[in-house]
C-alpha positions as a printed NumPy array, in Angstrom:
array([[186.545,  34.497,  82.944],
       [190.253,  34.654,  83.649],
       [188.753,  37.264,  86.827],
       [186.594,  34.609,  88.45 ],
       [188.836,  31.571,  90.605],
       [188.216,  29.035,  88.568],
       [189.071,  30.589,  85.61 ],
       [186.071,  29.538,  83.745],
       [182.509,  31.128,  82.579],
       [180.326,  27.345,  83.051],
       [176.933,  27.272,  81.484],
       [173.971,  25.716,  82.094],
       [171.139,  24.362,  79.868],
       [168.107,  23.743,  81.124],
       [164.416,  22.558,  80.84 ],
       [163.228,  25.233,  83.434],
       [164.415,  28.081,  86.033],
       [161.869,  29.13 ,  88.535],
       [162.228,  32.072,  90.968],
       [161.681,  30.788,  94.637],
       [160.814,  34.276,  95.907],
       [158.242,  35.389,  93.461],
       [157.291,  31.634,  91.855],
       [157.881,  33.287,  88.456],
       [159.918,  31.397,  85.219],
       [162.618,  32.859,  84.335],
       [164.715,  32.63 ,  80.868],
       [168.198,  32.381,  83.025],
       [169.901,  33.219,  85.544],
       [173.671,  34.493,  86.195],
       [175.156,  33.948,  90.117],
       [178.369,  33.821,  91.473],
       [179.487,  30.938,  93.462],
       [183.199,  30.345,  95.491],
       [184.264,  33.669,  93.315],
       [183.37 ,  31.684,  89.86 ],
       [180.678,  33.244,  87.483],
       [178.046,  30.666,  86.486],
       [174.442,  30.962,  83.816],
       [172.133,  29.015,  83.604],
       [169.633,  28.914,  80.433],
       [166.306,  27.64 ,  79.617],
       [166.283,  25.765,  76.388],
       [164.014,  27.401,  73.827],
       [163.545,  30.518,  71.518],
       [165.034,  32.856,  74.115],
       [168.181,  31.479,  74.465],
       [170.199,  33.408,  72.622],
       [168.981,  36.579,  73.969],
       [168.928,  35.223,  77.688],
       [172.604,  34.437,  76.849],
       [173.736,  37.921,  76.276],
       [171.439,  39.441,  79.191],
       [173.315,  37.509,  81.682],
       [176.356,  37.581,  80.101],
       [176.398,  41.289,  80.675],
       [175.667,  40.721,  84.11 ],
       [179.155,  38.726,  84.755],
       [180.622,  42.036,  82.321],
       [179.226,  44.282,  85.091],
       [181.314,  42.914,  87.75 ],
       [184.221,  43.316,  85.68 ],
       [183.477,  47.205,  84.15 ],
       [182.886,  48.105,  87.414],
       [185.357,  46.581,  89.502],
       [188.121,  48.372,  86.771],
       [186.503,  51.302,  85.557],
       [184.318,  54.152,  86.885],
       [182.632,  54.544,  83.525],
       [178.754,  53.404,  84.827],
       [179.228,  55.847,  88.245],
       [177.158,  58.083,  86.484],
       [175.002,  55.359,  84.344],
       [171.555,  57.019,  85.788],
       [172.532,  60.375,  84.55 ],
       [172.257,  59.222,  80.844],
       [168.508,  59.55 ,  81.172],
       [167.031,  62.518,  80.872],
       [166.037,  64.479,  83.51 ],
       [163.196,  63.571,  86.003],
       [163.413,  59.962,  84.462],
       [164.848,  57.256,  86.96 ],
       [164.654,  53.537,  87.701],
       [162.098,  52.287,  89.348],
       [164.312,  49.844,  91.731],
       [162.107,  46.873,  92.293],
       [161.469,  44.53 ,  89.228],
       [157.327,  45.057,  89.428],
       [155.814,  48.256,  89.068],
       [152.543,  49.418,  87.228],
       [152.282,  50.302,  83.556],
       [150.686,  53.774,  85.01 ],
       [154.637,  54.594,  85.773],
       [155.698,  54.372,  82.067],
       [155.53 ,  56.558,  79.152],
       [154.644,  54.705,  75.782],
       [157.301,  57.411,  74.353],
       [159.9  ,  56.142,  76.661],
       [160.376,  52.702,  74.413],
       [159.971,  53.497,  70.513],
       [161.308,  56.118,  67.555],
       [163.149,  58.713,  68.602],
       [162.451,  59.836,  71.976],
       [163.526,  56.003,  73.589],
       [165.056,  56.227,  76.483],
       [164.406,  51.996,  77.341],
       [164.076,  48.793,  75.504],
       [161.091,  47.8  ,  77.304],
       [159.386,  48.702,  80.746],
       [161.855,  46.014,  82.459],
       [164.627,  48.114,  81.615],
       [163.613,  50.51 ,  83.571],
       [164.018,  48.537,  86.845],
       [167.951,  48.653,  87.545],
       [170.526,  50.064,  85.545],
       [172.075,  46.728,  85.011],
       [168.963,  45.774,  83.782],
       [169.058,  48.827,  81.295],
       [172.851,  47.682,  80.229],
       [171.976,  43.941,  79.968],
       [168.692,  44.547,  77.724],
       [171.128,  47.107,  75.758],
       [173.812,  44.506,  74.924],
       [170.83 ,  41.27 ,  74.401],
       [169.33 ,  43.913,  71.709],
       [173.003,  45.236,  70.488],
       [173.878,  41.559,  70.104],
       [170.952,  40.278,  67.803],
       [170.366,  41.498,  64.23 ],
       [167.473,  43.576,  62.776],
       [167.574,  45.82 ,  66.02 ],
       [168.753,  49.201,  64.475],
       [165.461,  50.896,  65.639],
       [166.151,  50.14 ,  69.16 ],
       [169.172,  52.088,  69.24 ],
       [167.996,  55.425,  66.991],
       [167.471,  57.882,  69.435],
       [170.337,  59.974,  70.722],
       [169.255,  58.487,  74.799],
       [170.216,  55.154,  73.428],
       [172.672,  56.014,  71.204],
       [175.143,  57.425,  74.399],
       [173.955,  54.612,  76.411],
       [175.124,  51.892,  73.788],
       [177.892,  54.148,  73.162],
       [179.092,  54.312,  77.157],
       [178.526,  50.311,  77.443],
       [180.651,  49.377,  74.558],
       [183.507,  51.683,  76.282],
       [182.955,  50.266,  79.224],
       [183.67 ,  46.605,  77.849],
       [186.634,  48.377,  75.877],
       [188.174,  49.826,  78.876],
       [187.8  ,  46.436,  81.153],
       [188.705,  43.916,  78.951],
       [191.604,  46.289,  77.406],
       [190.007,  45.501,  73.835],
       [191.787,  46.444,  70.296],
       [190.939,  50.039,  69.049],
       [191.012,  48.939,  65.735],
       [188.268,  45.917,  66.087],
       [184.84 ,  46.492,  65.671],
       [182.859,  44.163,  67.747],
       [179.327,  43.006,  67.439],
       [177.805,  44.742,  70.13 ],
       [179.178,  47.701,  68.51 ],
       [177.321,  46.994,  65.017],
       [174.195,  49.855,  65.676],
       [176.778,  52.881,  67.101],
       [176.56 ,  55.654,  64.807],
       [179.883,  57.055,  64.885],
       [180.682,  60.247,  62.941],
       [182.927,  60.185,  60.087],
       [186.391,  60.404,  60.282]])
């Protein structure tokens, strides 16, 4: 928060957020306003979650306004798989494969919109316990692996700290 002009992250709760354009409820939202970051939450069991997801989008700004570590984010997927762009798209352009065991490459299908969508699922899941499975395969391990740098690099973090988005990397032994 000490990058935005007001110095502070402010939160929101609330009963309800609904999407003018596409008249759809949303969990939260995350928007900049006079250079200050801002979220707003819905009250309820996705809270948490919806926390970290737009939290990530306010780290975004930061990573990538001092690093150059997510130029290349897309590349991290394997080849011939790429966002879709637009937040709706048909299940017929997903791969069950693509989001379970080994071969997962997403979280889930919305992932697969934007890559800030991809980072911001990867830190909500990264954040919450009982999640190990999400981050098995080696796709997800270098993505987890290239956010959590990211964050390091930005925020000029402690080597020596693990933090809790960091809790599924499998790092080899020293």
């Amino acid at each position: 928060a000490f990058g935005t002009k007001n110095r502070h992250l402010t939160v929101s709760l609330v009963r309800d957020v609904l999407d003018e354009t596409n008249r759809e409820h949303l969990p939260g939202k995350q928007y900049w306003h006079q250079e200050s970051a801002y979220i707003t939450l819905v009250m309820g069991e996705e809270l948490e979650r919806s926390f970290y997801h737009q939290l990530c989008h306010i780290i975004d700004t930061r990573v990538m306004g001092t690093t150059s570590i997510y130029d290349d984010w897309a590349d991290l997927n394997p080849d011939g798989i790429d966002y879709t762009n637009r937040y709706h798209f048909s299940q017929t352009e997903t791969i069950d494969a693509w989001f379970s065991g080994d071969s997962r490459i997403f979280i889930d299908p919305y992932s697969m919109s934007f890559p800030r969508e991809d980072r911001a699922r990867i830190l909500e899941y990264a954040m919450m316990p009982g999640n190990s499975e999400m981050f098995a395969s080696e796709t997800m391990q270098k993505k987890l692996a290239t956010l959590c740098d990211g964050i390091r690099q930005a925020f000029d973090l402690d080597d020596t700290t693990t933090y809790l988005w960091e809790q599924y990397l499998i790092t080899p032994e020293k």
